[in-house]
Amino acid sequence: MKLIIEKDYEGISKRAAKEISKVINNKEHSILGLATGSSPIGLYEQLIKLNEEKKVDFSKVTTINLDEYIGISNNHPQSYRYFMNNTLFNHINIDKNNTYVPNGNAEDMKAECIGYDKNIRDLGGIDVQLLGIGGNGHIAFNEPDEELVLGTHVTGLTESTIKANSRFFDSIDEVPKKAITMGLGEIMKAKSIILIASGEGKAEAIAKLFSGKITTKSPATLLAVHNDVTVIIDEQAASLLNK
């Protein structure tokens, strides 16, 4: 894994945007794997700026999102489809028909999961997958567990994730209890991976990521066996490394 330590969140966002832009500029029909949450917001702002400056062109790009809550509509302000439209897609020259987010309201969730993975294969696979990391080491909604699911699947959210995500809702009771998420096997098929993290709250998970050990109790540690991972973090997230 390649480790890049930036001074702060802005530095992370600019560096990650530069790396993703490089992929698009080298391959105009790029397939980008995208993430939601607070971590990538600054990165998306940088990509919008680069697009406005004509330094990156999204017109032929396809995007694949990691996950979506189950049971809230696409128009709900906390749905990940809404987040992606509001935070990135509405502000760049991308064809929204080429932006994919799992359907958290599908009548047949098993078919939705199978179809989502098939679509990724049919598109030729993900060129670069953007990831955040949870304080407990979760990737997308792949939570710490005895076993991890390889393909896209429906999963229950842990209490810690529900609590962490409650800041985006009016109350913790409004946070969905289930989500549809890409599995670790599908994520690991990406040609390259960029993981971003900032703040002391991510320091323990980052330390485990670089511990030289793999455990399903911290799903992100599986990234250690991928051959092209770049980890971009700030000094706070790096504070427990080499300790």
Tab-separated table of C-alpha atoms in Angstrom:
chain	number	residue	atom	x	y	z
A	1	MET	CA	0.000	0.000	0.000
A	2	LYS	CA	1.186	3.500	-0.838
A	3	LEU	CA	0.771	5.943	2.050
A	4	ILE	CA	0.436	9.690	1.520
A	5	ILE	CA	0.147	11.921	4.591
A	6	GLU	CA	-1.197	15.415	3.977
A	7	LYS	CA	-1.329	18.229	6.525
A	8	ASP	CA	-5.111	18.476	6.659
A	9	TYR	CA	-8.469	17.579	5.091
A	10	GLU	CA	-8.055	20.110	2.286
A	11	GLY	CA	-4.745	18.523	1.370
A	12	ILE	CA	-6.353	15.080	1.268
A	13	SER	CA	-9.166	16.356	-0.960
A	14	LYS	CA	-6.835	18.052	-3.437
A	15	ARG	CA	-4.467	15.077	-3.637
A	16	ALA	CA	-7.282	12.537	-4.107
A	17	ALA	CA	-8.925	14.714	-6.773
A	18	LYS	CA	-5.600	14.908	-8.597
A	19	GLU	CA	-5.233	11.111	-8.533
A	20	ILE	CA	-8.776	10.510	-9.805
A	21	SER	CA	-8.423	13.167	-12.507
A	22	LYS	CA	-5.270	11.430	-13.682
A	23	VAL	CA	-7.241	8.207	-14.202
A	24	ILE	CA	-9.959	9.998	-16.198
A	25	ASN	CA	-7.460	11.918	-18.336
A	26	ASN	CA	-5.653	8.682	-19.168
A	27	LYS	CA	-8.896	6.859	-20.033
A	28	GLU	CA	-11.884	8.983	-21.034
A	29	HIS	CA	-14.329	6.060	-20.643
A	30	SER	CA	-13.220	5.491	-17.051
A	31	ILE	CA	-15.340	3.548	-14.571
A	32	LEU	CA	-15.155	5.266	-11.179
A	33	GLY	CA	-16.227	3.621	-7.939
A	34	LEU	CA	-17.554	6.337	-5.635
A	35	ALA	CA	-18.314	6.679	-1.937
A	36	THR	CA	-20.576	8.835	0.219
A	37	GLY	CA	-20.384	10.277	3.731
A	38	SER	CA	-18.423	13.269	4.967
A	39	SER	CA	-14.957	12.100	3.856
A	40	PRO	CA	-15.304	12.631	0.071
A	41	ILE	CA	-17.209	15.942	0.115
A	42	GLY	CA	-14.045	18.049	-0.200
A	43	LEU	CA	-12.747	15.760	-2.937
A	44	TYR	CA	-15.987	16.175	-4.894
A	45	GLU	CA	-15.726	19.955	-4.519
A	46	GLN	CA	-12.235	19.756	-6.017
A	47	LEU	CA	-13.464	17.611	-8.920
A	48	ILE	CA	-16.223	20.144	-9.632
A	49	LYS	CA	-13.607	22.900	-9.691
A	50	LEU	CA	-11.350	20.925	-12.038
A	51	ASN	CA	-14.339	20.251	-14.302
A	52	GLU	CA	-15.237	23.949	-14.382
A	53	GLU	CA	-11.623	24.735	-15.286
A	54	LYS	CA	-11.826	22.182	-18.127
A	55	LYS	CA	-9.018	20.148	-16.556
A	56	VAL	CA	-11.128	16.997	-16.368
A	57	ASP	CA	-14.043	15.843	-18.538
A	58	PHE	CA	-16.786	13.588	-17.134
A	59	SER	CA	-18.868	13.330	-20.317
A	60	LYS	CA	-17.800	9.740	-21.040
A	61	VAL	CA	-17.250	8.630	-17.435
A	62	THR	CA	-19.384	5.998	-15.685
A	63	THR	CA	-19.739	5.897	-11.899
A	64	ILE	CA	-20.637	3.035	-9.567
A	65	ASN	CA	-21.571	3.795	-5.974
A	66	LEU	CA	-20.801	1.469	-3.103
A	67	ASP	CA	-24.064	1.414	-1.210
A	68	GLU	CA	-27.515	2.761	-0.411
A	69	TYR	CA	-29.894	2.733	2.520
A	70	ILE	CA	-32.882	0.422	2.301
A	71	GLY	CA	-36.353	1.874	2.716
A	72	ILE	CA	-35.898	5.569	1.924
A	73	SER	CA	-36.698	7.128	-1.439
A	74	ASN	CA	-34.149	8.503	-3.898
A	75	ASN	CA	-35.546	11.969	-3.144
A	76	HIS	CA	-34.900	11.678	0.593
A	77	PRO	CA	-32.144	14.161	1.530
A	78	GLN	CA	-30.174	11.364	3.226
A	79	SER	CA	-30.406	8.822	0.421
A	80	TYR	CA	-27.085	8.260	-1.274
A	81	ARG	CA	-28.577	8.898	-4.711
A	82	TYR	CA	-29.698	12.323	-3.487
A	83	PHE	CA	-26.281	12.904	-1.899
A	84	MET	CA	-24.422	12.082	-5.103
A	85	ASN	CA	-26.687	14.249	-7.268
A	86	ASN	CA	-26.523	17.164	-4.843
A	87	THR	CA	-22.813	16.896	-4.025
A	88	LEU	CA	-21.330	15.996	-7.420
A	89	PHE	CA	-23.450	14.903	-10.384
A	90	ASN	CA	-25.577	18.074	-10.653
A	91	HIS	CA	-22.403	20.155	-10.910
A	92	ILE	CA	-20.332	18.308	-13.537
A	93	ASN	CA	-20.811	17.346	-17.192
A	94	ILE	CA	-21.703	13.710	-16.526
A	95	ASP	CA	-24.556	11.769	-18.128
A	96	LYS	CA	-26.705	10.693	-15.160
A	97	ASN	CA	-27.727	7.597	-17.116
A	98	ASN	CA	-24.136	6.503	-16.543
A	99	THR	CA	-24.288	6.948	-12.755
A	100	TYR	CA	-25.236	3.849	-10.788
A	101	VAL	CA	-26.362	3.678	-7.159
A	102	PRO	CA	-27.905	0.507	-5.676
A	103	ASN	CA	-31.710	0.588	-5.522
A	104	GLY	CA	-32.672	0.461	-1.870
A	105	ASN	CA	-36.340	0.123	-2.791
A	106	ALA	CA	-36.114	-2.775	-5.248
A	107	GLU	CA	-38.970	-5.286	-4.959
A	108	ASP	CA	-36.507	-8.170	-5.295
A	109	MET	CA	-33.375	-7.265	-3.354
A	110	LYS	CA	-31.580	-10.507	-4.212
A	111	ALA	CA	-32.036	-9.805	-7.923
A	112	GLU	CA	-30.883	-6.208	-7.382
A	113	CYS	CA	-27.676	-7.433	-5.725
A	114	ILE	CA	-26.920	-9.993	-8.439
A	115	GLY	CA	-27.726	-7.474	-11.169
A	116	TYR	CA	-25.513	-4.797	-9.611
A	117	ASP	CA	-22.453	-7.043	-9.681
A	118	LYS	CA	-23.273	-8.194	-13.225
A	119	ASN	CA	-23.482	-4.583	-14.381
A	120	ILE	CA	-19.996	-3.892	-13.021
A	121	ARG	CA	-18.644	-6.915	-14.898
A	122	ASP	CA	-20.470	-5.921	-18.095
A	123	LEU	CA	-18.941	-2.439	-17.886
A	124	GLY	CA	-15.477	-3.974	-17.712
A	125	GLY	CA	-14.783	-3.478	-14.017
A	126	ILE	CA	-13.937	-0.460	-11.900
A	127	ASP	CA	-10.790	1.480	-12.838
A	128	VAL	CA	-10.397	3.288	-9.527
A	129	GLN	CA	-12.438	2.715	-6.376
A	130	LEU	CA	-12.725	5.539	-3.849
A	131	LEU	CA	-13.183	4.429	-0.242
A	132	GLY	CA	-13.636	5.974	3.152
A	133	ILE	CA	-13.077	3.991	6.333
A	134	GLY	CA	-15.210	3.735	9.448
A	135	GLY	CA	-13.814	4.169	12.921
A	136	ASN	CA	-14.362	0.423	13.402
A	137	GLY	CA	-12.639	-0.384	10.107
A	138	HIS	CA	-15.788	-0.878	8.065
A	139	ILE	CA	-15.648	-0.350	4.298
A	140	ALA	CA	-18.914	0.719	2.650
A	141	PHE	CA	-21.407	-1.169	4.874
A	142	ASN	CA	-19.147	-4.194	5.306
A	143	GLU	CA	-19.113	-4.213	9.096
A	144	PRO	CA	-16.767	-6.136	11.416
A	145	ASP	CA	-17.995	-9.732	11.653
A	146	GLU	CA	-16.900	-13.362	11.834
A	147	GLU	CA	-17.504	-13.652	8.079
A	148	LEU	CA	-17.554	-11.141	5.230
A	149	VAL	CA	-19.751	-11.374	2.127
A	150	LEU	CA	-17.968	-11.147	-1.228
A	151	GLY	CA	-20.725	-9.849	-3.507
A	152	THR	CA	-23.273	-7.051	-3.263
A	153	HIS	CA	-25.715	-7.884	-0.474
A	154	VAL	CA	-28.239	-6.624	2.049
A	155	THR	CA	-26.846	-6.079	5.528
A	156	GLY	CA	-27.972	-4.820	8.904
A	157	LEU	CA	-26.138	-1.803	10.283
A	158	THR	CA	-24.276	-2.038	13.576
A	159	GLU	CA	-25.166	0.201	16.503
A	160	SER	CA	-21.893	2.097	16.085
A	161	THR	CA	-22.608	2.860	12.413
A	162	ILE	CA	-26.210	3.856	13.135
A	163	LYS	CA	-24.938	6.185	15.857
A	164	ALA	CA	-22.229	7.624	13.575
A	165	ASN	CA	-24.740	8.244	10.772
A	166	SER	CA	-27.394	9.717	13.080
A	167	ARG	CA	-25.710	13.129	12.778
A	168	PHE	CA	-27.164	13.340	9.271
A	169	PHE	CA	-30.745	12.683	10.482
A	170	ASP	CA	-33.111	14.550	12.822
A	171	SER	CA	-32.936	11.675	15.294
A	172	ILE	CA	-31.226	8.303	15.664
A	173	ASP	CA	-34.616	6.607	15.241
A	174	GLU	CA	-34.789	7.877	11.646
A	175	VAL	CA	-31.547	6.180	10.598
A	176	PRO	CA	-32.300	3.142	8.381
A	177	LYS	CA	-31.366	-0.170	9.975
A	178	LYS	CA	-30.469	-1.929	6.715
A	179	ALA	CA	-28.522	-1.125	3.571
A	180	ILE	CA	-27.495	-2.671	0.266
A	181	THR	CA	-23.725	-2.645	-0.159
A	182	MET	CA	-21.025	-3.900	-2.465
A	183	GLY	CA	-19.089	-6.717	-0.811
A	184	LEU	CA	-15.369	-6.840	-0.140
A	185	GLY	CA	-14.844	-9.292	-3.001
A	186	GLU	CA	-16.372	-6.904	-5.517
A	187	ILE	CA	-14.467	-3.931	-4.080
A	188	MET	CA	-11.186	-5.851	-4.284
A	189	LYS	CA	-11.722	-6.455	-8.019
A	190	ALA	CA	-11.166	-2.745	-8.720
A	191	LYS	CA	-8.002	-2.140	-10.725
A	192	SER	CA	-6.874	0.478	-8.201
A	193	ILE	CA	-8.156	1.773	-4.868
A	194	ILE	CA	-7.863	5.161	-3.166
A	195	LEU	CA	-8.767	5.292	0.524
A	196	ILE	CA	-9.122	8.636	2.279
A	197	ALA	CA	-9.424	9.371	5.996
A	198	SER	CA	-9.063	12.386	8.262
A	199	GLY	CA	-9.180	13.084	11.965
A	200	GLU	CA	-8.221	11.311	15.170
A	201	GLY	CA	-11.406	9.244	15.029
A	202	LYS	CA	-9.940	7.277	12.118
A	203	ALA	CA	-6.451	6.837	13.614
A	204	GLU	CA	-7.075	3.427	15.194
A	205	ALA	CA	-8.602	2.005	12.000
A	206	ILE	CA	-5.655	3.338	9.974
A	207	ALA	CA	-3.181	1.817	12.435
A	208	LYS	CA	-4.877	-1.571	12.035
A	209	LEU	CA	-4.816	-1.166	8.250
A	210	PHE	CA	-1.009	-0.886	8.391
A	211	SER	CA	-0.509	-3.447	11.173
A	212	GLY	CA	0.545	-6.220	8.789
A	213	LYS	CA	-2.395	-8.339	9.954
A	214	ILE	CA	-5.703	-9.154	8.270
A	215	THR	CA	-8.884	-9.638	10.263
A	216	THR	CA	-12.604	-9.624	9.494
A	217	LYS	CA	-12.944	-7.663	12.744
A	218	SER	CA	-11.550	-4.709	10.783
A	219	PRO	CA	-12.677	-5.264	7.163
A	220	ALA	CA	-10.395	-2.565	5.742
A	221	THR	CA	-7.364	-4.703	6.593
A	222	LEU	CA	-8.215	-6.920	3.603
A	223	LEU	CA	-6.998	-4.091	1.365
A	224	ALA	CA	-3.452	-5.108	2.299
A	225	VAL	CA	-3.577	-7.950	-0.240
A	226	HIS	CA	-4.635	-5.691	-3.146
A	227	ASN	CA	-1.747	-4.757	-5.441
A	228	ASP	CA	-2.657	-1.087	-6.050
A	229	VAL	CA	-3.938	0.785	-2.992
A	230	THR	CA	-3.176	4.425	-2.215
A	231	VAL	CA	-4.064	5.640	1.280
A	232	ILE	CA	-4.338	9.425	1.619
A	233	ILE	CA	-4.744	10.674	5.191
A	234	ASP	CA	-4.023	13.699	7.342
A	235	GLU	CA	-1.604	13.970	10.255
A	236	GLN	CA	-4.341	13.285	12.820
A	237	ALA	CA	-5.438	10.053	11.131
A	238	ALA	CA	-1.766	9.042	10.977
A	239	SER	CA	-1.147	9.772	14.665
A	240	LEU	CA	-1.082	6.117	15.793
A	241	LEU	CA	1.169	4.813	13.026
A	242	ASN	CA	4.554	3.466	14.177
A	243	LYS	CA	3.381	3.305	17.784
